[in-house]
Amino acid sequence: MKCVRCKKKAKILLKRHNAAFCNDCFLYYYANQVNRNIRRHKMFDRNDKILVVVSGGKDSMALWDVLAKEGYNVVAMYINLGIGEYSNRSQEVVERFAQQKGLELIVKDIKKEYGLDIYVLAKTLKRSTCSVCGSIKRYLFNKVAYDGGFSVVATGHNLDDEAATLLGNLLSWEEGYLARQSPVLEKTHPKLVKKVKPLYTLTERENLYYVLLNRIEFLHEECPHATGARSILYKEVLNRLEEESPGTKHRFISGFLEKGRKHFQDVAEKLELKECKTCGQVTTTEECSFCRFIKVCNQQER
Ligand code: FES
Ligand code: ZN
């Protein structure tokens, strides 16, 4: 097997591209894919101030590294969600990386700063920990970016994540989510910051290879609440399809973005946006869920 670019011995085969690369050419391919996604979807340019959300996992660590190396103006944000040892270990990983590379990192701790506890919230509100956690993260991504004058928030969602989410949303015809599934979410309110996913065409395996080649430390374990989640099943099903027919995931996503998504746009436009009466952040209700969460946790403590 020879590298398609330099003809030296190849180290990794990417079946869906019908291409194999040596390590150096893989890194070239990887950065090229990222830059192409950024340009194609007008995500940002080198003048933008970019907030990269990092969890300590391979995808977000790869994103942070590649954007910094490509000369983008990035600051990372890590949110400690109070998920026991998992949170402590992941915080250490991102802090070490920031220090080694001399990169700027913002750390938010939901317990220390806001008194929030996702377990108390999940129990009191009868919601899953993942859904409470998701609301908190979305709120903080936007708030920290808006308050800090960032023009865009970048997350490490990869092709496997996007394809699994799309499959899940299609299986239950979640029109609202389908309308919003995109590598770029433009700002629809002056207080909302644009959201982008520069790795949406790269697979988990490619991100893993990237961090291993660059000797980037990352947390191998997944969030303990992720196991058993629906999305894992969808990923398994898609992996099976991909094995039989390489390129399935990519065709699924790109076909949806080109031909499917537009049919759901009127659902997205119907949502009326307001400003939260307590914190002023954008919400669809009188008071945003984050402010309600703070009240719930305060009451429980008393
Ligand atoms: Fe949010 Fe696991 S990362 S519940
Ligand atoms: Zn609020």
Coordinates of C-alpha atoms and ligand atoms in Angstrom, one line a residue:
M1 CA 0.0 0.0 0.0
K2 CA 1.5 3.3 -1.1
C3 CA 0.7 6.8 0.0
V4 CA -1.4 8.5 -2.8
R5 CA 0.4 11.7 -2.3
C6 CA 4.1 11.0 -2.0
K7 CA 4.2 7.3 -3.0
K8 CA 6.1 6.3 0.1
K9 CA 4.9 3.4 2.3
A10 CA 1.3 4.2 3.5
K11 CA 0.3 3.9 7.1
I12 CA -3.4 4.5 7.1
L13 CA -6.1 3.5 4.6
L14 CA -9.2 5.7 4.2
K15 CA -11.5 3.5 2.4
R16 CA -14.2 6.1 1.8
H17 CA -11.7 8.2 -0.1
N18 CA -10.2 5.2 -1.7
A19 CA -6.9 6.6 -0.5
A20 CA -3.9 5.6 1.7
F21 CA -1.5 8.1 3.3
C22 CA 1.9 8.0 5.0
N23 CA 2.0 9.8 8.4
D24 CA 3.2 13.2 7.0
C25 CA 0.7 13.2 4.2
F26 CA -2.1 12.2 6.5
L27 CA -1.4 15.3 8.6
Y28 CA -1.4 17.4 5.4
Y29 CA -4.8 15.8 4.3
Y30 CA -6.2 16.4 7.8
A31 CA -5.4 20.1 8.0
N32 CA -6.6 20.4 4.4
Q33 CA -10.0 18.9 5.2
V34 CA -10.4 21.3 8.2
N35 CA -9.4 24.4 6.2
R36 CA -11.6 23.4 3.4
N37 CA -14.7 22.9 5.7
I38 CA -13.9 26.3 7.3
R39 CA -13.7 28.1 3.9
R40 CA -16.6 26.2 2.2
H41 CA -19.1 27.1 4.9
K42 CA -17.5 30.5 5.7
M43 CA -17.1 29.4 9.3
F44 CA -14.5 32.0 10.2
D45 CA -11.2 33.5 9.1
R46 CA -7.9 34.4 10.7
N47 CA -9.3 37.7 12.0
D48 CA -12.0 36.1 14.0
K49 CA -11.8 35.4 17.7
I50 CA -12.7 31.7 18.1
L51 CA -13.9 30.0 21.3
V52 CA -13.0 26.3 21.0
V53 CA -15.0 24.1 23.4
V54 CA -12.8 21.3 24.7
S55 CA -13.8 18.2 26.8
G56 CA -10.4 16.5 27.0
G57 CA -11.5 13.8 24.4
K58 CA -9.7 13.1 21.2
D59 CA -12.0 15.1 18.9
S60 CA -11.9 18.4 20.7
M61 CA -8.2 18.1 21.5
A62 CA -7.5 17.5 17.8
L63 CA -9.6 20.5 16.9
W64 CA -7.9 22.7 19.4
D65 CA -4.5 21.6 18.2
V66 CA -5.1 21.9 14.4
L67 CA -6.7 25.3 14.6
A68 CA -3.9 26.7 16.8
K69 CA -1.3 25.2 14.3
E70 CA -3.1 26.6 11.3
G71 CA -2.7 30.1 12.8
Y72 CA -6.3 30.8 13.9
N73 CA -7.0 33.0 16.9
V74 CA -8.3 30.4 19.4
V75 CA -9.1 30.4 23.0
A76 CA -10.3 27.1 24.5
M77 CA -13.1 26.7 27.1
Y78 CA -13.5 23.7 29.4
I79 CA -16.6 23.2 31.5
N80 CA -16.3 21.1 34.7
L81 CA -19.7 19.5 34.9
G82 CA -19.1 17.8 38.3
I83 CA -19.2 14.3 36.9
G84 CA -16.9 12.9 39.6
E85 CA -13.4 11.7 38.7
Y86 CA -14.2 11.9 35.0
S87 CA -14.5 15.6 35.2
N88 CA -11.4 16.0 37.3
R89 CA -9.3 13.9 35.0
S90 CA -10.5 15.6 31.9
Q91 CA -9.8 19.1 33.4
E92 CA -6.2 18.0 34.1
V93 CA -5.7 16.8 30.5
V94 CA -6.8 20.1 29.0
E95 CA -4.9 22.2 31.6
R96 CA -1.7 20.3 30.9
F97 CA -2.1 20.7 27.1
A98 CA -2.7 24.5 27.5
Q99 CA 0.3 24.8 29.6
Q100 CA 2.6 22.8 27.4
K101 CA 1.6 24.6 24.2
G102 CA 1.2 28.0 25.8
L103 CA -2.4 28.3 24.7
E104 CA -5.2 30.2 26.4
L105 CA -7.8 28.3 28.3
I106 CA -11.0 29.4 30.2
V107 CA -12.2 27.0 32.8
K108 CA -15.8 27.1 34.0
D109 CA -16.9 25.1 37.0
I110 CA -20.7 24.8 37.3
K111 CA -20.6 23.8 40.9
K112 CA -18.2 26.4 42.2
E113 CA -19.4 29.2 40.0
Y114 CA -23.1 28.7 39.9
G115 CA -23.9 26.1 42.6
L116 CA -25.2 23.7 39.9
D117 CA -25.4 20.0 40.4
I118 CA -26.5 18.0 37.3
Y119 CA -27.5 15.0 39.5
V120 CA -29.8 17.1 41.7
L121 CA -31.3 18.7 38.6
A122 CA -31.9 15.5 36.8
K123 CA -33.6 14.0 39.9
T124 CA -35.7 17.0 40.7
L125 CA -36.7 17.8 37.2
K126 CA -37.1 14.2 36.2
R127 CA -34.8 14.7 33.2
S128 CA -31.8 12.6 32.1
T129 CA -28.4 13.8 33.2
C130 CA -27.4 14.1 29.5
S131 CA -30.2 16.5 28.7
V132 CA -29.6 18.7 31.8
C133 CA -25.9 18.7 31.0
G134 CA -26.6 19.6 27.3
S135 CA -28.7 22.6 28.3
I136 CA -26.0 23.8 30.7
K137 CA -23.3 23.4 28.1
R138 CA -25.2 25.2 25.3
Y139 CA -26.0 28.1 27.7
L140 CA -22.3 28.5 28.7
F141 CA -20.9 28.2 25.2
N142 CA -23.0 31.1 24.1
K143 CA -22.7 33.2 27.3
V144 CA -18.9 32.9 27.6
A145 CA -18.5 33.6 23.9
Y146 CA -20.9 36.6 23.9
D147 CA -19.5 38.1 27.1
G148 CA -15.9 37.6 25.9
G149 CA -16.4 39.2 22.5
F150 CA -15.9 36.0 20.5
S151 CA -17.3 35.9 17.0
V152 CA -17.7 32.1 16.8
V153 CA -17.9 29.0 19.0
A154 CA -16.3 25.8 17.5
T155 CA -17.0 22.3 18.7
G156 CA -15.3 19.0 17.9
H157 CA -18.3 17.1 16.4
N158 CA -17.1 14.6 13.9
L159 CA -18.7 12.7 11.0
D160 CA -19.7 9.8 13.2
D161 CA -21.5 12.1 15.7
E162 CA -23.2 14.0 12.9
A163 CA -24.4 10.9 11.1
A164 CA -25.7 9.3 14.3
T165 CA -27.5 12.5 15.3
L166 CA -29.1 12.8 11.9
L167 CA -30.2 9.1 11.9
G168 CA -31.8 9.6 15.4
N169 CA -33.5 12.8 14.4
L170 CA -34.9 11.2 11.2
L171 CA -36.1 8.1 12.9
S172 CA -38.3 10.2 15.2
W173 CA -38.9 13.0 12.7
E174 CA -37.6 15.7 15.0
E175 CA -38.3 18.6 12.7
G176 CA -36.9 21.3 15.0
Y177 CA -33.6 19.4 15.4
L178 CA -33.4 18.6 11.7
A179 CA -33.8 22.3 10.9
R180 CA -30.9 23.1 13.1
Q181 CA -28.5 20.3 12.1
S182 CA -25.7 21.9 10.2
P183 CA -22.0 22.5 10.3
V184 CA -22.8 26.2 10.7
L185 CA -25.5 27.8 12.8
E186 CA -25.6 31.5 11.9
K187 CA -26.5 34.0 14.6
T188 CA -30.3 34.6 14.6
H189 CA -30.3 37.2 17.4
P190 CA -27.8 39.9 18.3
K191 CA -26.9 38.0 21.6
L192 CA -26.4 34.6 19.9
V193 CA -23.0 33.7 18.8
K194 CA -22.4 31.7 15.6
K195 CA -21.7 27.9 16.1
V196 CA -19.5 25.8 13.8
K197 CA -18.2 22.2 13.5
P198 CA -15.0 22.3 11.5
L199 CA -14.4 18.5 11.9
Y200 CA -17.8 17.4 10.6
T201 CA -16.3 15.5 7.6
L202 CA -13.6 13.8 9.6
T203 CA -14.2 10.5 11.3
E204 CA -13.5 9.4 14.9
R205 CA -10.8 7.2 13.6
E206 CA -9.1 10.1 11.8
N207 CA -9.2 12.3 14.8
L208 CA -7.8 9.5 16.9
Y209 CA -5.0 9.0 14.4
Y210 CA -4.3 12.7 14.4
V211 CA -3.9 12.9 18.2
L212 CA -1.8 9.8 18.4
L213 CA 0.5 11.0 15.6
N214 CA 0.9 14.4 17.4
R215 CA 1.4 12.7 20.8
I216 CA -1.5 14.7 22.2
E217 CA -2.7 13.5 25.6
F218 CA -6.5 12.9 25.7
L219 CA -9.0 11.2 27.9
H220 CA -9.7 7.7 26.6
E221 CA -12.8 7.1 28.6
E222 CA -16.2 8.5 27.5
C223 CA -18.5 10.3 29.9
P224 CA -20.0 7.6 32.2
H225 CA -23.5 8.7 31.2
A226 CA -22.8 8.2 27.5
T227 CA -22.8 4.4 27.8
G228 CA -26.1 2.9 26.7
A229 CA -27.1 6.1 25.0
R230 CA -29.1 5.7 21.8
S231 CA -26.4 7.5 19.8
I232 CA -24.0 4.6 20.5
L233 CA -26.5 2.2 18.9
Y234 CA -26.9 4.5 15.9
K235 CA -23.1 4.7 15.5
E236 CA -22.9 0.9 15.5
V237 CA -25.6 0.6 12.8
L238 CA -23.9 3.2 10.7
N239 CA -20.5 1.5 11.2
R240 CA -22.0 -1.7 9.8
L241 CA -23.3 0.2 6.7
E242 CA -20.0 2.0 6.3
E243 CA -18.2 -1.4 6.3
E244 CA -20.4 -2.7 3.5
S245 CA -20.3 0.5 1.6
P246 CA -17.5 3.0 2.4
G247 CA -18.6 6.6 2.2
T248 CA -22.2 5.9 3.5
K249 CA -21.9 8.3 6.4
H250 CA -20.5 11.1 4.3
R251 CA -23.1 10.7 1.7
F252 CA -25.8 10.6 4.3
I253 CA -24.7 13.9 5.8
S254 CA -23.8 15.8 2.7
G255 CA -27.0 14.7 1.0
F256 CA -29.0 15.9 3.9
L257 CA -27.3 19.3 3.9
E258 CA -27.7 19.7 0.2
K259 CA -31.2 18.3 -0.4
G260 CA -32.9 17.6 2.9
R261 CA -32.3 20.3 5.4
K262 CA -34.1 23.1 3.4
H263 CA -37.4 21.4 3.8
F264 CA -37.3 21.9 7.5
Q265 CA -36.4 25.6 7.5
D266 CA -39.8 27.0 8.2
V267 CA -39.9 25.1 11.5
A268 CA -36.7 26.9 12.6
E269 CA -38.0 30.3 11.7
K270 CA -41.2 29.8 13.8
L271 CA -39.3 29.8 17.1
E272 CA -39.8 33.2 18.8
L273 CA -36.6 34.3 20.6
K274 CA -36.8 36.4 23.8
E275 CA -34.3 37.6 26.4
C276 CA -34.3 35.9 29.8
K277 CA -35.8 38.1 32.5
T278 CA -33.1 37.2 34.9
C279 CA -29.8 36.9 32.9
G280 CA -30.7 38.5 29.6
Q281 CA -29.5 35.5 27.5
V282 CA -31.5 34.4 24.6
T283 CA -34.3 31.9 25.3
T284 CA -37.7 30.8 24.0
T285 CA -39.4 31.2 27.5
E286 CA -39.7 34.0 30.0
E287 CA -36.8 32.7 32.0
C288 CA -34.0 30.5 30.5
S289 CA -33.5 27.0 31.8
F290 CA -30.1 27.9 33.2
C291 CA -31.5 30.5 35.6
R292 CA -34.3 28.0 36.5
F293 CA -31.6 25.4 37.2
I294 CA -29.8 27.8 39.6
K295 CA -33.0 28.3 41.6
V296 CA -33.7 24.6 41.8
C297 CA -30.3 23.9 43.2
N298 CA -30.5 26.8 45.6
Q299 CA -33.8 25.5 46.9
Q300 CA -32.4 22.0 47.4
E301 CA -29.5 23.2 49.4
R302 CA -31.7 25.0 51.9
Ligands
FES1 FE1 -22.8 15.6 29.7 FE2 -21.9 13.2 29.9 S1 -20.9 15.0 29.1 S2 -23.8 13.9 30.7
ZN2 ZN -31.4 33.3 32.2

